[in-house]
GROMACS .gro file of C-alpha atoms in nm:
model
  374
    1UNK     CA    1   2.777  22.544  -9.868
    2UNK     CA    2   2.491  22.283  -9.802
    3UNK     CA    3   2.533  22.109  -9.430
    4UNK     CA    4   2.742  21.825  -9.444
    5UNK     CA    5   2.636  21.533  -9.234
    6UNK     CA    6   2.955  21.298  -9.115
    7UNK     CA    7   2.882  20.913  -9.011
    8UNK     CA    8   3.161  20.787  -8.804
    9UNK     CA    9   3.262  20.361  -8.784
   10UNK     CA   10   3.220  20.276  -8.449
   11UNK     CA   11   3.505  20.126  -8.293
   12UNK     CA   12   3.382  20.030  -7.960
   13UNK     CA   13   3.438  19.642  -7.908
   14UNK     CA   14   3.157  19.489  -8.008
   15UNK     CA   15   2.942  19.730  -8.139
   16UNK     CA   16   2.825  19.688  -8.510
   17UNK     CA   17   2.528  19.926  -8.521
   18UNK     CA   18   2.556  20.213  -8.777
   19UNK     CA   19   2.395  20.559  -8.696
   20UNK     CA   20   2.271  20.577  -9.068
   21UNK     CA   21   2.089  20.336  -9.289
   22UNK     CA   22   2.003  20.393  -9.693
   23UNK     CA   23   1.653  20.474  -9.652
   24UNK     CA   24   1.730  20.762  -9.430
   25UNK     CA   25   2.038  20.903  -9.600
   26UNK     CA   26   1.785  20.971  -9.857
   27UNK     CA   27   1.563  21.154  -9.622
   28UNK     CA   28   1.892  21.395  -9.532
   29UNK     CA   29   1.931  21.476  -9.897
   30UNK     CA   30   1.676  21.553  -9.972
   31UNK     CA   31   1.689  21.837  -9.670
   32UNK     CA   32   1.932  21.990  -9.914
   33UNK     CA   33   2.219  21.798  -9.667
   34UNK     CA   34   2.511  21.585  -9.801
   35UNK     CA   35   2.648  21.289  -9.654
   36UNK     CA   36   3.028  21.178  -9.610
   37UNK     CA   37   3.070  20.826  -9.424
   38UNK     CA   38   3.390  20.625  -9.351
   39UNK     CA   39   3.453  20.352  -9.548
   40UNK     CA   40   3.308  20.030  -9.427
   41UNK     CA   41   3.104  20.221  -9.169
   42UNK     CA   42   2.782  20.009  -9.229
   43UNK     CA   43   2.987  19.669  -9.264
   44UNK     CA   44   2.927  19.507  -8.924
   45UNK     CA   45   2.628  19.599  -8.975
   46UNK     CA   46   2.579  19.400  -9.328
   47UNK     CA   47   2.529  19.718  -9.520
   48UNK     CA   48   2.792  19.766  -9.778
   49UNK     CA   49   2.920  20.151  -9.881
   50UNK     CA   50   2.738  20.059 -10.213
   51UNK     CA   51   2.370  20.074 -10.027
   52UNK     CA   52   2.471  20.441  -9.954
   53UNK     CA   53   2.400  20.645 -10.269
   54UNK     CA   54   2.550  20.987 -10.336
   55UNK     CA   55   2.726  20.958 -10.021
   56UNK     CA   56   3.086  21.052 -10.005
   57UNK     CA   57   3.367  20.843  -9.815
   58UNK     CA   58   3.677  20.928  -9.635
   59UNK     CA   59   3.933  20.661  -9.506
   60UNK     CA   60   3.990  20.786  -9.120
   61UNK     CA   61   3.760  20.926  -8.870
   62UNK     CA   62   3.994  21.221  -8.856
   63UNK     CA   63   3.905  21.352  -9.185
   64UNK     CA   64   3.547  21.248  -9.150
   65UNK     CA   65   3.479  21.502  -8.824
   66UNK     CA   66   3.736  21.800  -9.011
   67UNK     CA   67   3.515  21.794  -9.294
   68UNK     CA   68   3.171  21.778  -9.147
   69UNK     CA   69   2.905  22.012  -8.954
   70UNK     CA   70   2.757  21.741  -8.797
   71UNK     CA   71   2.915  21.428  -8.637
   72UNK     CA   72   2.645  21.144  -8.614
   73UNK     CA   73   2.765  20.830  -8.406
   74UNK     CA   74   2.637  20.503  -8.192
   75UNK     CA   75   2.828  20.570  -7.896
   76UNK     CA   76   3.117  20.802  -7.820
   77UNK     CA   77   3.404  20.870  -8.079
   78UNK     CA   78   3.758  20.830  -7.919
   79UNK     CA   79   3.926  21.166  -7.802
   80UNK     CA   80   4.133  21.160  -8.072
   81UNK     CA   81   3.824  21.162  -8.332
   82UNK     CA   82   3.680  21.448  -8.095
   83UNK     CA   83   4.007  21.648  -8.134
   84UNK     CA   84   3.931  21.655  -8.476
   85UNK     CA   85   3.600  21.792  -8.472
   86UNK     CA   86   3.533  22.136  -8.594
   87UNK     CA   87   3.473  22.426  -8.327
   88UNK     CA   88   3.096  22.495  -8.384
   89UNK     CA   89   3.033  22.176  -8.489
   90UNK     CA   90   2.789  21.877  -8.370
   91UNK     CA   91   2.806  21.561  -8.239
   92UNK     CA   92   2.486  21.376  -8.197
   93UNK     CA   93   2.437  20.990  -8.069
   94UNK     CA   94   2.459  20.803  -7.728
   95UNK     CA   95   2.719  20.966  -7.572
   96UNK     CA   96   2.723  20.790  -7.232
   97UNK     CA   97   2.680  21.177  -7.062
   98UNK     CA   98   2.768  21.045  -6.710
   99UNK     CA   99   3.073  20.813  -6.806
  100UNK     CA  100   3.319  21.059  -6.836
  101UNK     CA  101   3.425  21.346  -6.675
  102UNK     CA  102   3.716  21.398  -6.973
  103UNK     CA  103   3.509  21.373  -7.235
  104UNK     CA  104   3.245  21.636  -7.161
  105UNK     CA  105   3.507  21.887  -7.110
  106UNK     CA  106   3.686  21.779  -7.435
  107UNK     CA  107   3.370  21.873  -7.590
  108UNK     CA  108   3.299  22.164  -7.411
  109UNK     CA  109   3.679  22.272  -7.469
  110UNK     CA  110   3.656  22.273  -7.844
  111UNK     CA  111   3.323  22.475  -7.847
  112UNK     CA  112   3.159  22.099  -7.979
  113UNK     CA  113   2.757  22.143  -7.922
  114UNK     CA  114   2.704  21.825  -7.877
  115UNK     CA  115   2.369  21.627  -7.825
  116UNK     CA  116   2.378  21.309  -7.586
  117UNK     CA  117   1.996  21.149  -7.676
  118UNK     CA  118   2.010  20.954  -7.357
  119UNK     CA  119   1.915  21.302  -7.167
  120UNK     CA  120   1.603  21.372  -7.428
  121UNK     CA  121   1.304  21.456  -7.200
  122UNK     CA  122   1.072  21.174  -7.156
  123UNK     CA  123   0.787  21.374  -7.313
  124UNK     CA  124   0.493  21.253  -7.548
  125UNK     CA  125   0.650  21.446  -7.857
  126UNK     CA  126   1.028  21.283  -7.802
  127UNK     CA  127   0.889  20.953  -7.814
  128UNK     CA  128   0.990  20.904  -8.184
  129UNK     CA  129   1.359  21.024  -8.104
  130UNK     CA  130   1.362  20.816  -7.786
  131UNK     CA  131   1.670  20.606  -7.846
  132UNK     CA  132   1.680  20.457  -7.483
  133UNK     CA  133   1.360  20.282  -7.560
  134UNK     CA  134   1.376  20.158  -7.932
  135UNK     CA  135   1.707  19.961  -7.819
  136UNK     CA  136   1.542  19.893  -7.532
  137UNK     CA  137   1.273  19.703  -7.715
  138UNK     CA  138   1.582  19.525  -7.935
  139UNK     CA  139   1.743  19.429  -7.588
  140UNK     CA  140   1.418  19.287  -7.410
  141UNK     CA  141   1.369  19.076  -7.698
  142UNK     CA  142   1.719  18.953  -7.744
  143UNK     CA  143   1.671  18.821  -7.388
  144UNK     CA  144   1.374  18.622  -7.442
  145UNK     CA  145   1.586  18.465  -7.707
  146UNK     CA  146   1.865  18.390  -7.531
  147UNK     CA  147   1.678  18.254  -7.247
  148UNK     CA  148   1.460  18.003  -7.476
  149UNK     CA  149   1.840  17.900  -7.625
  150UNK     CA  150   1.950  17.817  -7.301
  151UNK     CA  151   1.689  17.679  -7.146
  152UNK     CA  152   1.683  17.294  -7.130
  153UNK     CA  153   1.291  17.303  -7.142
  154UNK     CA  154   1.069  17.399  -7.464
  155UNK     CA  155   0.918  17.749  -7.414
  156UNK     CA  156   0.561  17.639  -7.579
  157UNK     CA  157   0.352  17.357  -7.489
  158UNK     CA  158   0.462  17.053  -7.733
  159UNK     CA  159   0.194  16.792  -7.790
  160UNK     CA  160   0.370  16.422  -7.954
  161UNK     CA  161   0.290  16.061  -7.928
  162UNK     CA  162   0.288  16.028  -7.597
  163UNK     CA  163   0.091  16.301  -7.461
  164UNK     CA  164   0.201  16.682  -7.376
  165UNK     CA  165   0.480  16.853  -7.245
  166UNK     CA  166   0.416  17.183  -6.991
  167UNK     CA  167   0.550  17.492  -7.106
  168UNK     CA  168   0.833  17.658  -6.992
  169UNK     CA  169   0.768  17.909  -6.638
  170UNK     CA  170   0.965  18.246  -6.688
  171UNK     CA  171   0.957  18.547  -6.460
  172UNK     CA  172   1.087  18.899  -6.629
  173UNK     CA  173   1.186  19.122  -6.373
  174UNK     CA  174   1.156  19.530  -6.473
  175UNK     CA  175   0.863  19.659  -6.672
  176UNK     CA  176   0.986  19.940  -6.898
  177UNK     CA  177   1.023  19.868  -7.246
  178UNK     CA  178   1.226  19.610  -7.213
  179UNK     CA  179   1.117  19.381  -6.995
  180UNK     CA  180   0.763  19.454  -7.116
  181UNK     CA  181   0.940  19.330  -7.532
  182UNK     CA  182   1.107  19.046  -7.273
  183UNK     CA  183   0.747  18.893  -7.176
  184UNK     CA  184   0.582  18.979  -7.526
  185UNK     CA  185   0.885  18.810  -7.695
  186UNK     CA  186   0.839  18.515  -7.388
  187UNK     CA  187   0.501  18.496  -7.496
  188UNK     CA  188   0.480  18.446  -7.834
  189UNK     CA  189   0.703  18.215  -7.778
  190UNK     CA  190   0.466  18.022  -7.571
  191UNK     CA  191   0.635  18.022  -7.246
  192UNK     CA  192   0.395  18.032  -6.934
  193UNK     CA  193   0.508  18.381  -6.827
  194UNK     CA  194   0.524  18.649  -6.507
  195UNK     CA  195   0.616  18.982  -6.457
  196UNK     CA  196   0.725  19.227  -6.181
  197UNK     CA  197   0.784  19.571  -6.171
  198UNK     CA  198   0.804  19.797  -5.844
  199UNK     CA  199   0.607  20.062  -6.033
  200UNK     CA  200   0.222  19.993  -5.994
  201UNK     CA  201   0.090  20.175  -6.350
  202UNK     CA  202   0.319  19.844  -6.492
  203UNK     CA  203   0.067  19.609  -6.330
  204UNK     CA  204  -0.216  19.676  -6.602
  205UNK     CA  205   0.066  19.645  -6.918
  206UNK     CA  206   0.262  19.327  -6.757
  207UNK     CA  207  -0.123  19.224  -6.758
  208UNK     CA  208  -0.254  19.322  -7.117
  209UNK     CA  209   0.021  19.107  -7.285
  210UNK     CA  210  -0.110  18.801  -7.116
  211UNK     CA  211   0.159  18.778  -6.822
  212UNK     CA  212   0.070  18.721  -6.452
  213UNK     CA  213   0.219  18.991  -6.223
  214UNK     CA  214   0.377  18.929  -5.937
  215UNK     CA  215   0.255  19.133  -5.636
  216UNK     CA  216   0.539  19.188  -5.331
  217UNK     CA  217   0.326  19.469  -5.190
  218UNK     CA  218   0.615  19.691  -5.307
  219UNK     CA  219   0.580  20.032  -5.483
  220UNK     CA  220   0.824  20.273  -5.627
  221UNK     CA  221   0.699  20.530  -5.861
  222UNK     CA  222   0.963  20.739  -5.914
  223UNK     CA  223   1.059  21.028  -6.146
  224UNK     CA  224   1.078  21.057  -6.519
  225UNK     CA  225   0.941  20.680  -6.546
  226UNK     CA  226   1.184  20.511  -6.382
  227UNK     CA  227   1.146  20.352  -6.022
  228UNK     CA  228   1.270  20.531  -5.685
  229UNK     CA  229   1.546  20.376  -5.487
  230UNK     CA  230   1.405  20.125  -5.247
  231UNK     CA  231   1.439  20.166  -4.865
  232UNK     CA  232   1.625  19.880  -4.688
  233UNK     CA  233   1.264  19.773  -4.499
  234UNK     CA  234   1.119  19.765  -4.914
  235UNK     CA  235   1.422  19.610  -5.001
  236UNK     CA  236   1.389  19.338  -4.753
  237UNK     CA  237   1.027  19.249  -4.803
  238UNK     CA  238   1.047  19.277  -5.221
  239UNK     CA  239   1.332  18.983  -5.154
  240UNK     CA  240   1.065  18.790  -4.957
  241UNK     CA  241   0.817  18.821  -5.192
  242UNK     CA  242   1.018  18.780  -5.498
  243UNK     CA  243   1.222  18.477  -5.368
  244UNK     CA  244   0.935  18.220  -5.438
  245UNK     CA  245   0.841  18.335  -5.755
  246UNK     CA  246   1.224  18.294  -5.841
  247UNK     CA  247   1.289  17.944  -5.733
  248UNK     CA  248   0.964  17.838  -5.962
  249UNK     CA  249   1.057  17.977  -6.267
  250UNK     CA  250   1.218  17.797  -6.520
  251UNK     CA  251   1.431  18.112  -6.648
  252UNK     CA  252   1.479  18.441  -6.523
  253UNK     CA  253   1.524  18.727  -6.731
  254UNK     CA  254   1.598  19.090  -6.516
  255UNK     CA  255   1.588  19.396  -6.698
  256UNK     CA  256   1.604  19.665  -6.423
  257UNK     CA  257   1.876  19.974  -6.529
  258UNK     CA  258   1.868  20.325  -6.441
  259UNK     CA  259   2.047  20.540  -6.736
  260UNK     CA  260   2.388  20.690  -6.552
  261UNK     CA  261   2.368  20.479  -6.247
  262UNK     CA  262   2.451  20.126  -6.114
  263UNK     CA  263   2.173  19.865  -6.188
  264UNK     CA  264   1.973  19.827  -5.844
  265UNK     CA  265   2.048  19.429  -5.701
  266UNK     CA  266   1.774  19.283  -5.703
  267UNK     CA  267   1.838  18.862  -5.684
  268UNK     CA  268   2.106  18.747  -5.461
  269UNK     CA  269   2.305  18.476  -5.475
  270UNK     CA  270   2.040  18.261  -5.219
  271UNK     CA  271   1.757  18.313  -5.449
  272UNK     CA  272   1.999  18.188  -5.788
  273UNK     CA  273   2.066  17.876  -5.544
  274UNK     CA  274   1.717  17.824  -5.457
  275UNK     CA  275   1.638  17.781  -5.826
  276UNK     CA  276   1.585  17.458  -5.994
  277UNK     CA  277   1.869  17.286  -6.138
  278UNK     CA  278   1.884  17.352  -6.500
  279UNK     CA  279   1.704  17.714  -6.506
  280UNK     CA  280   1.845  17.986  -6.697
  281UNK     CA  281   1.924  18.345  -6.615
  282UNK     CA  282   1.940  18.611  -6.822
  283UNK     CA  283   2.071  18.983  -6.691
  284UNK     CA  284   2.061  19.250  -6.936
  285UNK     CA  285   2.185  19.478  -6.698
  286UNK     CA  286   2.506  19.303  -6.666
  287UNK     CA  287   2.732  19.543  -6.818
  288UNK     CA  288   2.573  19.789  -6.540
  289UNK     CA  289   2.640  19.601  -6.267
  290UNK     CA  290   2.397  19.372  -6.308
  291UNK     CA  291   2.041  19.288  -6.140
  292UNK     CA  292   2.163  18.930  -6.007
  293UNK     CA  293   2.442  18.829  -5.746
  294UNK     CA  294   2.696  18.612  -6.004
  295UNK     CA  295   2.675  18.818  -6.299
  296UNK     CA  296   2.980  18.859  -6.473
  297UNK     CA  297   2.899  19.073  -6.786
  298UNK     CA  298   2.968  18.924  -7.133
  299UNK     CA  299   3.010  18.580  -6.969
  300UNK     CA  300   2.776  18.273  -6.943
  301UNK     CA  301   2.856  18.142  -6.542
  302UNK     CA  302   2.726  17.860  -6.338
  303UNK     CA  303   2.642  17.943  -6.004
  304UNK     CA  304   2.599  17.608  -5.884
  305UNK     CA  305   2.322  17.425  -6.122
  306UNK     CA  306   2.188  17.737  -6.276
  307UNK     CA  307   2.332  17.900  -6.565
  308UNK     CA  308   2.404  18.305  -6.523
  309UNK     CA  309   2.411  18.476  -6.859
  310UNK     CA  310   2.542  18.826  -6.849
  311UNK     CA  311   2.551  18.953  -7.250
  312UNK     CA  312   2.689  19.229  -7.330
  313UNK     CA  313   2.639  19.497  -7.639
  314UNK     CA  314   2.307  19.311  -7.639
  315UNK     CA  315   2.177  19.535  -7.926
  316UNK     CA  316   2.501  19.427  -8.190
  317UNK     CA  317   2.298  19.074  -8.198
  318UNK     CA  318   2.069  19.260  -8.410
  319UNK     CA  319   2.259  19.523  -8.617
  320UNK     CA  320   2.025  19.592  -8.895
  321UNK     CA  321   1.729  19.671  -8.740
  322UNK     CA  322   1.852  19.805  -8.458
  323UNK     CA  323   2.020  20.051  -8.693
  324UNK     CA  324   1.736  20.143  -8.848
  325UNK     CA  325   1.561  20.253  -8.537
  326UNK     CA  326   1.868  20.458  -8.425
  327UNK     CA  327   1.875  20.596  -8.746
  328UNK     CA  328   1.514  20.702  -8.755
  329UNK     CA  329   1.564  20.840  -8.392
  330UNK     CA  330   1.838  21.072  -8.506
  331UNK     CA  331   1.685  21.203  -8.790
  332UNK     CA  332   1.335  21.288  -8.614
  333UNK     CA  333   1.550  21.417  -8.395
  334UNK     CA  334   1.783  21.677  -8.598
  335UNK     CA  335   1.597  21.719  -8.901
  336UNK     CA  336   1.348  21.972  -8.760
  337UNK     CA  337   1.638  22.209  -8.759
  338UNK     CA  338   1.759  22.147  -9.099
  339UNK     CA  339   1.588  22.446  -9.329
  340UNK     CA  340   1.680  22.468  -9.692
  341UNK     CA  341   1.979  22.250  -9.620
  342UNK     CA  342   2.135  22.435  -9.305
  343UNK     CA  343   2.129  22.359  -9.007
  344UNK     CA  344   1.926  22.616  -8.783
  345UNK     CA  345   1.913  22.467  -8.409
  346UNK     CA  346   1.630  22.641  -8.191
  347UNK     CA  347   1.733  22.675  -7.803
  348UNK     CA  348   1.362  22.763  -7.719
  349UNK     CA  349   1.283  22.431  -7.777
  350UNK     CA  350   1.283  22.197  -7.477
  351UNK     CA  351   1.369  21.872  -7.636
  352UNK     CA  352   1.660  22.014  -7.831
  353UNK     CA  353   1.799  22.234  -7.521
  354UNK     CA  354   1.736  21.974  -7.255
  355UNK     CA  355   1.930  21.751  -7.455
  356UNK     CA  356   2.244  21.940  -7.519
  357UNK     CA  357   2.555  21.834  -7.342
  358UNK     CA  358   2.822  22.083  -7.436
  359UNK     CA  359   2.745  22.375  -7.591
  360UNK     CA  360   2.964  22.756  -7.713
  361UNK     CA  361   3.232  22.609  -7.441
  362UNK     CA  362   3.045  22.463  -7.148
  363UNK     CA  363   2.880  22.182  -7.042
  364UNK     CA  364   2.507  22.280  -7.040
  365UNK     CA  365   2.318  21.985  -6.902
  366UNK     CA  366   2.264  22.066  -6.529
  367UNK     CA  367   2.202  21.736  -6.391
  368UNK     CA  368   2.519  21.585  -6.574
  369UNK     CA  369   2.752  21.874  -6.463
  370UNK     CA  370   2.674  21.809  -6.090
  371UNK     CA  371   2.694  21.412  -6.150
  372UNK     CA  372   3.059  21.470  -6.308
  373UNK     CA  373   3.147  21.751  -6.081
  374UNK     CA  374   3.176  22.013  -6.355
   0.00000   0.00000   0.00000
């Protein structure tokens, strides 16, 4: 029997993204894999089960995870969905590893391997399966959007009659991929734009794509890319620092997350007030917590004359394309392992093993076991 490759609806409010797109189905079969989907997987995210050719559709997500080998989703399938997974089987997709202490031993209880790409190693060959990042880059530039919507200014210089009018200031706060698509997006745009990061090595990018950074005398390299946890002394001068280059900006766009953990806060509610009346504020890490005193995630708020935008499933504004890049994520991913149209997974090799969730009955991710206490 050839591998058979399940795409599940997702049903989390909000989401329209679609683990699959056309092109890439076509990749899978030709593998020697077939494809079942549920019906109207794809239609939030304007594909319609008639783009999927070959492809063979079921009506529940029940009988879509009893019939297949592998489970492909956005973000986590309900319990009941997971219940109805077969022992040996696999679920691949965004799992949210650290969200739920149920869930991974659900998994782990019905012998599910299953794959969480959040916990990929951030290595120079997993860049192409690197799911954090390509929605990421559809989340920083979502927020330069939003922000140039919002903002009562115009982002480029406008020349009329009368003479010119200045562009619009706008500070992005976090440097990964991101905030670094935040001040490209910004740019193009024609805003008049700065960055800040409290990782140094961001200085040069922030830099390269024609932003000024924004020096507090701060730095904190961390681990696997991502910035350390600030002391309270670092905390107290990056404020200092950062509070003047806040109240001249025009809009504010903070992108600082940490996978698994609460977004660090980073603007407080004296800097939002010391803005000028009319600015904007966008924080993509709203539905984390958020980076800005005020935030209240999936709501626009004004804190006094500034207006507070917290969006959330950021990524759904763009469902196509940010489908596609999940889609081609997954499948450089998993396909390695597909010989001759079975699936042949290979423990030896670090990107697969490091990241596997649940595997033969446990949960195998070391880091996520002592987070969940596991």
């Amino acid at each position: 029997m050839p591998l058979t490759i399940g795409v599940l609806l997702e049903t989390h409010p909000g989401e329209r993204r679609l683990s699959v797109v056309p092109d890439v189905v076509k990749k899978y079969q030709g593998l020697g894999a077939s494809l079942v989907m549920q019906k109207g997987a794809g239609k939030a995210a304007h594909f319609r089960d008639t783009d999927f050719a070959d492809v063979a559709f079921v009506d529940t997500a029940e009988a879509l995870a009893a019939a297949a080998d592998v489970v492909f989703c956005v973000q986590a399938p309900p319990a009941s969905t997971i219940a109805a997974m077969k022992p040996g089987s696999v679920l691949c997709g965004m799992l949210q590893p650290w969200a739920s202490a149920e869930r991974a031993q659900q998994l782990a209880d019905g012998r599910i391997t299953a794959f969480a790409l959040e916990l990929l190693p951030r290595i120079s060959r997993a860049q192409s399966m690197d799911i954090l990042s390509s929605q990421g880059a559809v989340a920083g530039y979502e927020c330069a959007l939003i922000a140039a919507d919002h903002s009562p200014k115009f982002f480029p210089m406008l020349t009329y009659a009368a003479g010119s009018i200045r562009p619009a200031k706008v500070l992005v706060i976090g440097a990964g991929v991101a905030g670094l698509q935040a001040i490209a997006t910004a740019r193009r745009l024609g805003a008049m734009v700065e960055g800040y990061d409290v990782r140094p090595e961001t200085r040069e990018q922030i830099e390269s794509l024609g932003a000024k950074f924004v020096d507090t005398g701060v730095s904190a390299a961390g681990s696997g890319g991502y910035a350390r946890e600030l002391t309270d002394e670092e905390k107290a001068k990056q404020a200092e620092r950062l509070a003047k280059a806040v109240a001249q900006c025009d809009a504010l766009i903070t992108t600082a997350a940490i996978p698994g953990r609460q977004a660090p806060k980073i603007i407080t509610a004296d800097m939002v007030a010391r803005m000028r009346p009319g600015s904007v504020v966008v924080d993509m890490a709203a539905e984390s917590g958020g980076n800005v005193e005020g935030t209240v995630a999936g709501e626009k708020v004004w804190v006094g004359d500034v207006l507070v935008i917290g969006p959330a499933n950021i990524t759904s504004r763009m469902p196509v394309h940010a489908s596609e890049m999940i889609a081609k994520n997954l499948f450089n991913f998993i396909s390695p392992f597909i010989k001759n149209g079975a699936l042949a997974l290979d423990w030896e090799d670090e990107v697969m093993s490091g990241s596997c969730l649940t595997h033969a009955g446990e949960v195998r991710h070391a880091g996520v076991k002592a987070a969940l206490g596991l």
